[in-house]
mmCIF file of N, CA and C in Angstrom:
data_model
loop_
_atom_site.group_PDB
_atom_site.id
_atom_site.type_symbol
_atom_site.label_atom_id
_atom_site.label_comp_id
_atom_site.label_asym_id
_atom_site.label_seq_id
_atom_site.Cartn_x
_atom_site.Cartn_y
_atom_site.Cartn_z
ATOM 1 N N UNK B 1 31.787 22.704 121.006
ATOM 2 C CA UNK B 1 30.867 22.372 119.881
ATOM 3 C C UNK B 1 30.746 23.667 119.066
ATOM 4 N N UNK B 2 30.924 23.474 117.788
ATOM 5 C CA UNK B 2 30.796 24.698 116.865
ATOM 6 C C UNK B 2 29.321 24.985 116.701
ATOM 7 N N UNK B 3 29.134 26.210 116.114
ATOM 8 C CA UNK B 3 27.730 26.590 115.791
ATOM 9 C C UNK B 3 27.010 25.567 114.887
ATOM 10 N N UNK B 4 27.798 25.043 113.866
ATOM 11 C CA UNK B 4 27.176 24.113 112.958
ATOM 12 C C UNK B 4 26.890 22.821 113.655
ATOM 13 N N UNK B 5 27.770 22.320 114.519
ATOM 14 C CA UNK B 5 27.472 21.122 115.318
ATOM 15 C C UNK B 5 26.194 21.314 116.204
ATOM 16 N N UNK B 6 26.096 22.479 116.799
ATOM 17 C CA UNK B 6 24.903 22.722 117.619
ATOM 18 C C UNK B 6 23.677 22.712 116.741
ATOM 19 N N UNK B 7 23.730 23.352 115.540
ATOM 20 C CA UNK B 7 22.593 23.344 114.620
ATOM 21 C C UNK B 7 22.221 21.961 114.237
ATOM 22 N N UNK B 8 23.195 21.063 113.984
ATOM 23 C CA UNK B 8 22.947 19.704 113.604
ATOM 24 C C UNK B 8 22.253 18.937 114.730
ATOM 25 N N UNK B 9 22.755 19.206 115.962
ATOM 26 C CA UNK B 9 22.161 18.576 117.160
ATOM 27 C C UNK B 9 20.730 18.998 117.346
ATOM 28 N N UNK B 10 20.481 20.329 117.179
ATOM 29 C CA UNK B 10 19.085 20.779 117.220
ATOM 30 C C UNK B 10 18.236 20.179 116.208
ATOM 31 N N UNK B 11 18.628 20.078 114.920
ATOM 32 C CA UNK B 11 17.874 19.557 113.791
ATOM 33 C C UNK B 11 17.480 18.091 114.195
ATOM 34 N N UNK B 12 18.432 17.287 114.580
ATOM 35 C CA UNK B 12 18.236 15.852 114.935
ATOM 36 C C UNK B 12 17.204 15.810 116.119
ATOM 37 N N UNK B 13 17.371 16.559 117.199
ATOM 38 C CA UNK B 13 16.466 16.453 118.272
ATOM 39 C C UNK B 13 15.051 16.882 117.843
ATOM 40 N N UNK B 14 14.928 17.936 117.152
ATOM 41 C CA UNK B 14 13.596 18.389 116.710
ATOM 42 C C UNK B 14 12.892 17.473 115.768
ATOM 43 N N UNK B 15 13.612 17.005 114.691
ATOM 44 C CA UNK B 15 13.026 16.082 113.706
ATOM 45 C C UNK B 15 12.738 14.634 114.299
ATOM 46 N N UNK B 16 13.471 14.326 115.303
ATOM 47 C CA UNK B 16 13.162 12.979 115.913
ATOM 48 C C UNK B 16 12.141 13.006 116.980
ATOM 49 N N UNK B 17 11.514 14.134 117.194
ATOM 50 C CA UNK B 17 10.363 14.261 118.106
ATOM 51 C C UNK B 17 10.733 14.333 119.572
ATOM 52 N N UNK B 18 11.880 14.887 119.876
ATOM 53 C CA UNK B 18 12.345 15.006 121.314
ATOM 54 C C UNK B 18 11.777 16.175 122.032
ATOM 55 N N UNK B 19 10.983 16.995 121.287
ATOM 56 C CA UNK B 19 10.298 18.166 121.882
ATOM 57 C C UNK B 19 11.221 19.165 122.411
ATOM 58 N N UNK B 20 10.591 20.111 123.190
ATOM 59 C CA UNK B 20 11.396 21.165 123.747
ATOM 60 C C UNK B 20 12.433 20.611 124.762
ATOM 61 N N UNK B 21 12.132 19.608 125.444
ATOM 62 C CA UNK B 21 13.069 19.055 126.428
ATOM 63 C C UNK B 21 14.351 18.595 125.779
ATOM 64 N N UNK B 22 14.271 18.078 124.535
ATOM 65 C CA UNK B 22 15.457 17.637 123.834
ATOM 66 C C UNK B 22 16.104 18.699 123.012
ATOM 67 N N UNK B 23 15.464 19.852 122.802
ATOM 68 C CA UNK B 23 15.877 20.906 121.920
ATOM 69 C C UNK B 23 16.457 22.099 122.689
ATOM 70 N N UNK B 24 15.929 22.333 123.857
ATOM 71 C CA UNK B 24 16.148 23.635 124.559
ATOM 72 C C UNK B 24 17.676 23.884 124.861
ATOM 73 N N UNK B 25 18.478 22.852 125.032
ATOM 74 C CA UNK B 25 19.903 23.036 125.276
ATOM 75 C C UNK B 25 20.625 23.676 124.060
ATOM 76 N N UNK B 26 20.048 23.526 122.881
ATOM 77 C CA UNK B 26 20.595 23.982 121.657
ATOM 78 C C UNK B 26 20.037 25.376 121.183
ATOM 79 N N UNK B 27 19.060 25.874 121.942
ATOM 80 C CA UNK B 27 18.352 27.131 121.504
ATOM 81 C C UNK B 27 18.453 28.216 122.513
ATOM 82 N N UNK B 28 18.528 29.455 122.020
ATOM 83 C CA UNK B 28 18.597 30.609 122.928
ATOM 84 C C UNK B 28 17.181 30.861 123.502
ATOM 85 N N UNK B 29 17.072 31.494 124.602
ATOM 86 C CA UNK B 29 15.817 31.943 125.192
ATOM 87 C C UNK B 29 15.100 32.838 124.248
ATOM 88 N N UNK B 30 13.848 32.495 124.006
ATOM 89 C CA UNK B 30 13.045 33.312 123.126
ATOM 90 C C UNK B 30 13.287 33.163 121.657
ATOM 91 N N UNK B 31 13.991 32.103 121.240
ATOM 92 C CA UNK B 31 14.238 31.894 119.800
ATOM 93 C C UNK B 31 12.968 31.932 119.006
ATOM 94 N N UNK B 32 12.982 32.614 117.923
ATOM 95 C CA UNK B 32 11.856 32.797 117.070
ATOM 96 C C UNK B 32 11.717 31.786 115.963
ATOM 97 N N UNK B 33 10.488 31.561 115.530
ATOM 98 C CA UNK B 33 10.124 30.561 114.469
ATOM 99 C C UNK B 33 9.266 31.267 113.454
ATOM 100 N N UNK B 34 9.526 31.113 112.146
ATOM 101 C CA UNK B 34 8.631 31.634 111.083
ATOM 102 C C UNK B 34 8.547 30.549 110.021
ATOM 103 N N UNK B 35 7.336 30.513 109.357
ATOM 104 C CA UNK B 35 7.076 29.677 108.236
ATOM 105 C C UNK B 35 5.895 30.252 107.410
ATOM 106 N N UNK B 36 5.914 30.105 106.138
ATOM 107 C CA UNK B 36 4.815 30.708 105.367
ATOM 108 C C UNK B 36 3.850 29.607 104.970
ATOM 109 N N UNK B 37 3.075 29.151 105.998
ATOM 110 C CA UNK B 37 2.002 28.204 105.757
ATOM 111 C C UNK B 37 0.924 28.411 106.812
ATOM 112 N N UNK B 38 -0.319 28.410 106.471
ATOM 113 C CA UNK B 38 -1.395 28.613 107.340
ATOM 114 C C UNK B 38 -1.428 27.567 108.455
ATOM 115 N N UNK B 39 -1.014 26.350 108.121
ATOM 116 C CA UNK B 39 -1.043 25.226 109.100
ATOM 117 C C UNK B 39 -0.208 25.577 110.332
ATOM 118 N N UNK B 40 0.813 26.363 110.252
ATOM 119 C CA UNK B 40 1.685 26.662 111.372
ATOM 120 C C UNK B 40 1.738 28.196 111.628
ATOM 121 N N UNK B 41 0.779 28.963 111.179
ATOM 122 C CA UNK B 41 0.823 30.428 111.272
ATOM 123 C C UNK B 41 0.880 30.859 112.757
ATOM 124 N N UNK B 42 0.275 30.110 113.603
ATOM 125 C CA UNK B 42 0.133 30.491 115.031
ATOM 126 C C UNK B 42 1.430 30.247 115.767
ATOM 127 N N UNK B 43 2.363 29.419 115.231
ATOM 128 C CA UNK B 43 3.620 29.077 115.967
ATOM 129 C C UNK B 43 4.628 30.181 115.718
ATOM 130 N N UNK B 44 5.074 30.788 116.813
ATOM 131 C CA UNK B 44 5.924 31.948 116.756
ATOM 132 C C UNK B 44 7.346 31.738 117.418
ATOM 133 N N UNK B 45 7.510 30.608 118.205
ATOM 134 C CA UNK B 45 8.723 30.338 118.849
ATOM 135 C C UNK B 45 9.277 28.977 118.521
ATOM 136 N N UNK B 46 10.571 28.799 118.618
ATOM 137 C CA UNK B 46 11.165 27.513 118.406
ATOM 138 C C UNK B 46 10.663 26.479 119.387
ATOM 139 N N UNK B 47 10.422 26.935 120.616
ATOM 140 C CA UNK B 47 9.866 26.040 121.646
ATOM 141 C C UNK B 47 8.524 25.505 121.148
ATOM 142 N N UNK B 48 7.643 26.374 120.690
ATOM 143 C CA UNK B 48 6.297 25.916 120.193
ATOM 144 C C UNK B 48 6.409 24.956 119.052
ATOM 145 N N UNK B 49 7.377 25.246 118.148
ATOM 146 C CA UNK B 49 7.575 24.376 116.992
ATOM 147 C C UNK B 49 8.093 22.992 117.454
ATOM 148 N N UNK B 50 9.039 22.921 118.330
ATOM 149 C CA UNK B 50 9.604 21.675 118.798
ATOM 150 C C UNK B 50 8.487 20.857 119.482
ATOM 151 N N UNK B 51 7.617 21.469 120.225
ATOM 152 C CA UNK B 51 6.534 20.702 120.842
ATOM 153 C C UNK B 51 5.536 20.248 119.762
ATOM 154 N N UNK B 52 5.272 20.979 118.770
ATOM 155 C CA UNK B 52 4.447 20.606 117.669
ATOM 156 C C UNK B 52 4.984 19.389 116.985
ATOM 157 N N UNK B 53 6.302 19.408 116.692
ATOM 158 C CA UNK B 53 6.937 18.281 116.012
ATOM 159 C C UNK B 53 6.893 17.042 116.904
ATOM 160 N N UNK B 54 7.117 17.209 118.206
ATOM 161 C CA UNK B 54 7.018 16.063 119.107
ATOM 162 C C UNK B 54 5.636 15.423 119.016
ATOM 163 N N UNK B 55 4.600 16.214 118.984
ATOM 164 C CA UNK B 55 3.266 15.661 118.927
ATOM 165 C C UNK B 55 2.990 14.894 117.637
ATOM 166 N N UNK B 56 3.508 15.465 116.518
ATOM 167 C CA UNK B 56 3.334 14.824 115.261
ATOM 168 C C UNK B 56 4.174 13.511 115.232
ATOM 169 N N UNK B 57 5.410 13.560 115.657
ATOM 170 C CA UNK B 57 6.297 12.433 115.525
ATOM 171 C C UNK B 57 5.943 11.268 116.509
ATOM 172 N N UNK B 58 5.450 11.580 117.654
ATOM 173 C CA UNK B 58 5.170 10.583 118.645
ATOM 174 C C UNK B 58 3.713 10.129 118.817
ATOM 175 N N UNK B 59 2.742 10.954 118.165
ATOM 176 C CA UNK B 59 1.355 10.568 118.285
ATOM 177 C C UNK B 59 0.691 10.404 116.913
ATOM 178 N N UNK B 60 0.728 11.469 116.104
ATOM 179 C CA UNK B 60 -0.013 11.495 114.855
ATOM 180 C C UNK B 60 0.673 10.687 113.807
ATOM 181 N N UNK B 61 1.969 10.830 113.677
ATOM 182 C CA UNK B 61 2.717 10.238 112.613
ATOM 183 C C UNK B 61 3.800 9.301 113.156
ATOM 184 N N UNK B 62 3.470 8.328 114.008
ATOM 185 C CA UNK B 62 4.529 7.538 114.659
ATOM 186 C C UNK B 62 5.388 6.802 113.608
ATOM 187 N N UNK B 63 6.646 6.683 113.853
ATOM 188 C CA UNK B 63 7.574 6.050 112.972
ATOM 189 C C UNK B 63 8.068 6.897 111.799
ATOM 190 N N UNK B 64 7.698 8.186 111.875
ATOM 191 C CA UNK B 64 8.139 9.119 110.833
ATOM 192 C C UNK B 64 9.642 9.199 110.837
ATOM 193 N N UNK B 65 10.192 9.634 109.694
ATOM 194 C CA UNK B 65 11.684 9.729 109.535
ATOM 195 C C UNK B 65 11.998 10.807 108.564
ATOM 196 N N UNK B 66 13.269 11.072 108.320
ATOM 197 C CA UNK B 66 13.697 12.042 107.414
ATOM 198 C C UNK B 66 15.042 11.677 106.802
ATOM 199 N N UNK B 67 15.269 12.241 105.650
ATOM 200 C CA UNK B 67 16.613 12.050 104.948
ATOM 201 C C UNK B 67 17.123 13.462 104.723
ATOM 202 N N UNK B 68 18.319 13.677 105.153
ATOM 203 C CA UNK B 68 19.022 15.019 104.864
ATOM 204 C C UNK B 68 19.744 14.949 103.552
ATOM 205 N N UNK B 69 19.404 15.766 102.556
ATOM 206 C CA UNK B 69 20.039 15.732 101.270
ATOM 207 C C UNK B 69 21.228 16.650 101.246
ATOM 208 N N UNK B 70 21.191 17.773 102.040
ATOM 209 C CA UNK B 70 22.312 18.685 102.072
ATOM 210 C C UNK B 70 22.246 19.446 103.356
ATOM 211 N N UNK B 71 23.464 19.822 103.796
ATOM 212 C CA UNK B 71 23.544 20.675 105.025
ATOM 213 C C UNK B 71 24.752 21.529 104.847
ATOM 214 N N UNK B 72 24.650 22.820 105.230
ATOM 215 C CA UNK B 72 25.687 23.768 105.039
ATOM 216 C C UNK B 72 25.661 24.833 106.101
ATOM 217 N N UNK B 73 26.787 25.501 106.260
ATOM 218 C CA UNK B 73 26.892 26.599 107.256
ATOM 219 C C UNK B 73 27.477 27.819 106.562
ATOM 220 N N UNK B 74 26.819 28.939 106.706
ATOM 221 C CA UNK B 74 27.366 30.214 106.164
ATOM 222 C C UNK B 74 27.927 31.015 107.267
ATOM 223 N N UNK B 75 29.211 31.186 107.372
ATOM 224 C CA UNK B 75 29.844 31.907 108.405
ATOM 225 C C UNK B 75 29.478 33.448 108.407
ATOM 226 N N UNK B 76 29.225 34.008 107.214
ATOM 227 C CA UNK B 76 28.856 35.402 107.172
ATOM 228 C C UNK B 76 27.569 35.773 107.816
ATOM 229 N N UNK B 77 26.638 34.869 107.704
ATOM 230 C CA UNK B 77 25.276 35.144 108.286
ATOM 231 C C UNK B 77 25.045 34.285 109.521
ATOM 232 N N UNK B 78 25.989 33.464 109.952
ATOM 233 C CA UNK B 78 25.811 32.595 111.093
ATOM 234 C C UNK B 78 24.631 31.709 110.936
ATOM 235 N N UNK B 79 24.349 31.120 109.752
ATOM 236 C CA UNK B 79 23.185 30.367 109.497
ATOM 237 C C UNK B 79 23.477 29.024 108.934
ATOM 238 N N UNK B 80 22.874 28.025 109.497
ATOM 239 C CA UNK B 80 22.949 26.636 109.059
ATOM 240 C C UNK B 80 21.675 26.316 108.238
ATOM 241 N N UNK B 81 21.870 25.680 107.107
ATOM 242 C CA UNK B 81 20.750 25.317 106.183
ATOM 243 C C UNK B 81 20.708 23.779 106.073
ATOM 244 N N UNK B 82 19.547 23.224 106.245
ATOM 245 C CA UNK B 82 19.299 21.813 106.094
ATOM 246 C C UNK B 82 18.164 21.591 105.043
ATOM 247 N N UNK B 83 18.448 20.827 104.027
ATOM 248 C CA UNK B 83 17.493 20.384 103.052
ATOM 249 C C UNK B 83 17.182 18.992 103.177
ATOM 250 N N UNK B 84 15.990 18.628 103.431
ATOM 251 C CA UNK B 84 15.597 17.265 103.780
ATOM 252 C C UNK B 84 14.251 16.822 103.206
ATOM 253 N N UNK B 85 13.932 15.563 103.362
ATOM 254 C CA UNK B 85 12.618 14.954 103.014
ATOM 255 C C UNK B 85 12.116 14.304 104.267
ATOM 256 N N UNK B 86 10.885 14.635 104.571
ATOM 257 C CA UNK B 86 10.143 14.087 105.774
ATOM 258 C C UNK B 86 9.306 12.980 105.226
ATOM 259 N N UNK B 87 9.369 11.792 105.857
ATOM 260 C CA UNK B 87 8.558 10.590 105.422
ATOM 261 C C UNK B 87 7.693 10.283 106.575
ATOM 262 N N UNK B 88 6.344 10.146 106.356
ATOM 263 C CA UNK B 88 5.472 9.816 107.396
ATOM 264 C C UNK B 88 4.217 9.147 106.888
ATOM 265 N N UNK B 89 3.574 8.406 107.781
ATOM 266 C CA UNK B 89 2.274 7.774 107.468
ATOM 267 C C UNK B 89 1.360 8.141 108.620
ATOM 268 N N UNK B 90 0.182 8.529 108.344
ATOM 269 C CA UNK B 90 -0.825 8.954 109.419
ATOM 270 C C UNK B 90 -1.518 7.682 109.896
ATOM 271 N N UNK B 91 -0.986 7.148 110.952
ATOM 272 C CA UNK B 91 -1.576 5.924 111.638
ATOM 273 C C UNK B 91 -1.987 6.258 113.058
ATOM 274 N N UNK B 92 -1.625 7.320 113.604
ATOM 275 C CA UNK B 92 -1.915 7.602 115.004
ATOM 276 C C UNK B 92 -3.072 8.511 115.186
ATOM 277 N N UNK B 93 -3.453 8.700 116.466
ATOM 278 C CA UNK B 93 -4.509 9.550 116.884
ATOM 279 C C UNK B 93 -4.110 10.973 116.688
ATOM 280 N N UNK B 94 -5.072 11.799 116.370
ATOM 281 C CA UNK B 94 -4.771 13.244 116.229
ATOM 282 C C UNK B 94 -4.722 13.633 114.732
ATOM 283 N N UNK B 95 -4.372 14.866 114.559
ATOM 284 C CA UNK B 95 -4.413 15.343 113.189
ATOM 285 C C UNK B 95 -5.780 15.911 112.869
ATOM 286 N N UNK B 96 -5.959 16.522 111.783
ATOM 287 C CA UNK B 96 -7.231 17.164 111.453
ATOM 288 C C UNK B 96 -8.331 16.245 111.148
ATOM 289 N N UNK B 97 -8.079 14.931 110.884
ATOM 290 C CA UNK B 97 -9.011 13.894 110.561
ATOM 291 C C UNK B 97 -8.549 12.638 111.210
ATOM 292 N N UNK B 98 -9.406 11.597 111.295
ATOM 293 C CA UNK B 98 -8.981 10.380 111.862
ATOM 294 C C UNK B 98 -7.869 9.740 110.959
ATOM 295 N N UNK B 99 -7.106 8.894 111.526
ATOM 296 C CA UNK B 99 -5.984 8.161 110.783
ATOM 297 C C UNK B 99 -6.386 7.804 109.384
ATOM 298 N N UNK B 100 -5.611 8.189 108.381
ATOM 299 C CA UNK B 100 -5.868 7.900 107.008
ATOM 300 C C UNK B 100 -5.101 6.778 106.445
ATOM 301 N N UNK B 101 -4.036 6.397 107.110
ATOM 302 C CA UNK B 101 -3.086 5.411 106.740
ATOM 303 C C UNK B 101 -2.346 5.807 105.429
ATOM 304 N N UNK B 102 -2.471 7.026 105.013
ATOM 305 C CA UNK B 102 -1.774 7.572 103.852
ATOM 306 C C UNK B 102 -0.449 8.162 104.301
ATOM 307 N N UNK B 103 0.510 8.276 103.285
ATOM 308 C CA UNK B 103 1.820 8.746 103.597
ATOM 309 C C UNK B 103 2.207 9.935 102.779
ATOM 310 N N UNK B 104 3.220 10.607 103.327
ATOM 311 C CA UNK B 104 3.781 11.795 102.634
ATOM 312 C C UNK B 104 5.303 11.645 102.584
ATOM 313 N N UNK B 105 5.832 12.207 101.513
ATOM 314 C CA UNK B 105 7.319 12.325 101.348
ATOM 315 C C UNK B 105 7.495 13.749 100.894
ATOM 316 N N UNK B 106 7.660 14.637 101.843
ATOM 317 C CA UNK B 106 7.592 16.029 101.671
ATOM 318 C C UNK B 106 8.914 16.732 101.908
ATOM 319 N N UNK B 107 9.410 17.568 100.925
ATOM 320 C CA UNK B 107 10.655 18.289 101.065
ATOM 321 C C UNK B 107 10.431 19.474 101.963
ATOM 322 N N UNK B 108 11.592 19.892 102.649
ATOM 323 C CA UNK B 108 11.530 21.069 103.422
ATOM 324 C C UNK B 108 12.963 21.567 103.687
ATOM 325 N N UNK B 109 13.070 22.774 104.113
ATOM 326 C CA UNK B 109 14.437 23.414 104.409
ATOM 327 C C UNK B 109 14.258 24.153 105.802
ATOM 328 N N UNK B 110 15.269 23.956 106.626
ATOM 329 C CA UNK B 110 15.441 24.652 107.840
ATOM 330 C C UNK B 110 16.577 25.688 107.576
ATOM 331 N N UNK B 111 16.374 26.931 108.039
ATOM 332 C CA UNK B 111 17.452 27.932 108.054
ATOM 333 C C UNK B 111 17.558 28.359 109.545
ATOM 334 N N UNK B 112 18.617 27.930 110.158
ATOM 335 C CA UNK B 112 18.861 28.208 111.583
ATOM 336 C C UNK B 112 19.910 29.263 111.817
ATOM 337 N N UNK B 113 19.466 30.397 112.263
ATOM 338 C CA UNK B 113 20.411 31.463 112.580
ATOM 339 C C UNK B 113 20.965 31.268 113.960
ATOM 340 N N UNK B 114 22.303 31.330 114.173
ATOM 341 C CA UNK B 114 22.931 31.043 115.444
ATOM 342 C C UNK B 114 23.347 32.387 116.072
ATOM 343 N N UNK B 115 23.364 32.507 117.378
ATOM 344 C CA UNK B 115 23.691 33.670 118.036
ATOM 345 C C UNK B 115 25.154 33.593 118.606
ATOM 346 N N UNK B 116 25.592 34.499 119.443
ATOM 347 C CA UNK B 116 26.955 34.514 119.907
ATOM 348 C C UNK B 116 27.354 33.266 120.657
ATOM 349 N N UNK B 117 26.573 32.780 121.609
ATOM 350 C CA UNK B 117 27.013 31.524 122.283
ATOM 351 C C UNK B 117 26.717 30.251 121.495
ATOM 352 N N UNK B 118 26.490 30.425 120.127
ATOM 353 C CA UNK B 118 26.300 29.274 119.232
ATOM 354 C C UNK B 118 24.982 28.461 119.568
ATOM 355 N N UNK B 119 23.933 29.228 119.763
ATOM 356 C CA UNK B 119 22.643 28.548 119.946
ATOM 357 C C UNK B 119 21.658 29.106 118.881
ATOM 358 N N UNK B 120 20.656 28.322 118.594
ATOM 359 C CA UNK B 120 19.644 28.732 117.590
ATOM 360 C C UNK B 120 18.889 29.918 118.233
ATOM 361 N N UNK B 121 18.901 31.034 117.503
ATOM 362 C CA UNK B 121 18.105 32.211 117.908
ATOM 363 C C UNK B 121 16.947 32.501 117.046
ATOM 364 N N UNK B 122 16.972 31.934 115.808
ATOM 365 C CA UNK B 122 15.947 32.181 114.790
ATOM 366 C C UNK B 122 15.885 31.021 113.853
ATOM 367 N N UNK B 123 14.622 30.543 113.631
ATOM 368 C CA UNK B 123 14.418 29.458 112.719
ATOM 369 C C UNK B 123 13.377 29.826 111.672
ATOM 370 N N UNK B 124 13.752 29.510 110.413
ATOM 371 C CA UNK B 124 12.774 29.732 109.336
ATOM 372 C C UNK B 124 12.680 28.308 108.611
ATOM 373 N N UNK B 125 11.418 27.915 108.480
ATOM 374 C CA UNK B 125 11.126 26.660 107.777
ATOM 375 C C UNK B 125 10.463 27.035 106.462
ATOM 376 N N UNK B 126 10.998 26.425 105.355
ATOM 377 C CA UNK B 126 10.403 26.495 104.065
ATOM 378 C C UNK B 126 9.795 25.143 103.744
ATOM 379 N N UNK B 127 8.506 25.150 103.526
ATOM 380 C CA UNK B 127 7.778 23.889 103.353
ATOM 381 C C UNK B 127 6.429 24.106 102.673
ATOM 382 N N UNK B 128 6.091 23.182 101.806
ATOM 383 C CA UNK B 128 4.836 23.216 101.073
ATOM 384 C C UNK B 128 3.846 22.261 101.841
ATOM 385 N N UNK B 129 3.114 22.861 102.847
ATOM 386 C CA UNK B 129 2.163 22.094 103.616
ATOM 387 C C UNK B 129 1.063 21.597 102.786
ATOM 388 N N UNK B 130 0.625 22.338 101.740
ATOM 389 C CA UNK B 130 -0.491 21.838 100.951
ATOM 390 C C UNK B 130 -0.156 20.475 100.254
ATOM 391 N N UNK B 131 1.042 20.309 99.825
ATOM 392 C CA UNK B 131 1.438 19.104 99.184
ATOM 393 C C UNK B 131 1.413 17.950 100.226
ATOM 394 N N UNK B 132 1.960 18.192 101.398
ATOM 395 C CA UNK B 132 2.092 17.155 102.382
ATOM 396 C C UNK B 132 0.634 16.760 102.844
ATOM 397 N N UNK B 133 -0.224 17.774 103.139
ATOM 398 C CA UNK B 133 -1.588 17.516 103.593
ATOM 399 C C UNK B 133 -2.404 16.742 102.564
ATOM 400 N N UNK B 134 -2.163 17.034 101.288
ATOM 401 C CA UNK B 134 -2.882 16.343 100.253
ATOM 402 C C UNK B 134 -2.468 14.876 100.222
ATOM 403 N N UNK B 135 -1.129 14.654 100.322
ATOM 404 C CA UNK B 135 -0.713 13.262 100.346
ATOM 405 C C UNK B 135 -1.203 12.466 101.501
ATOM 406 N N UNK B 136 -1.294 13.121 102.681
ATOM 407 C CA UNK B 136 -1.779 12.502 103.933
ATOM 408 C C UNK B 136 -3.310 12.315 103.914
ATOM 409 N N UNK B 137 -3.994 12.937 102.974
ATOM 410 C CA UNK B 137 -5.494 12.860 102.974
ATOM 411 C C UNK B 137 -6.125 13.879 103.946
ATOM 412 N N UNK B 138 -5.406 14.875 104.239
ATOM 413 C CA UNK B 138 -5.882 15.886 105.163
ATOM 414 C C UNK B 138 -6.522 17.070 104.445
ATOM 415 N N UNK B 139 -6.400 17.183 103.184
ATOM 416 C CA UNK B 139 -6.954 18.318 102.425
ATOM 417 C C UNK B 139 -7.679 17.821 101.227
#
């Protein structure tokens, strides 16, 4: 499996709510996570992020989905880029407020840096949480 194939498999597992159990085979031990949003400022590892996404996808926003608009791999930096739109409706338990039944269609980007054995060692998410939270009725 190439580094890009591994990155694609990780992206699919993470975005479909498989949690760390479904993502760990594609990630290096101690893989780091960063994002510039207060909503996820406490999350520092890919494992924590995968578990957060599992909770959202399986409990708070059941039935959520995504569309990938573009995906690319840069050999010079060993980085996979995914540009997508996340679609979700808040119908489940959890979240910052009771279920609002409102939906979001929010754009985001993953930058996944791969290490020598072709596993995710660093993840950066670019996302406008304020937009998504306003659409969901959370802000």
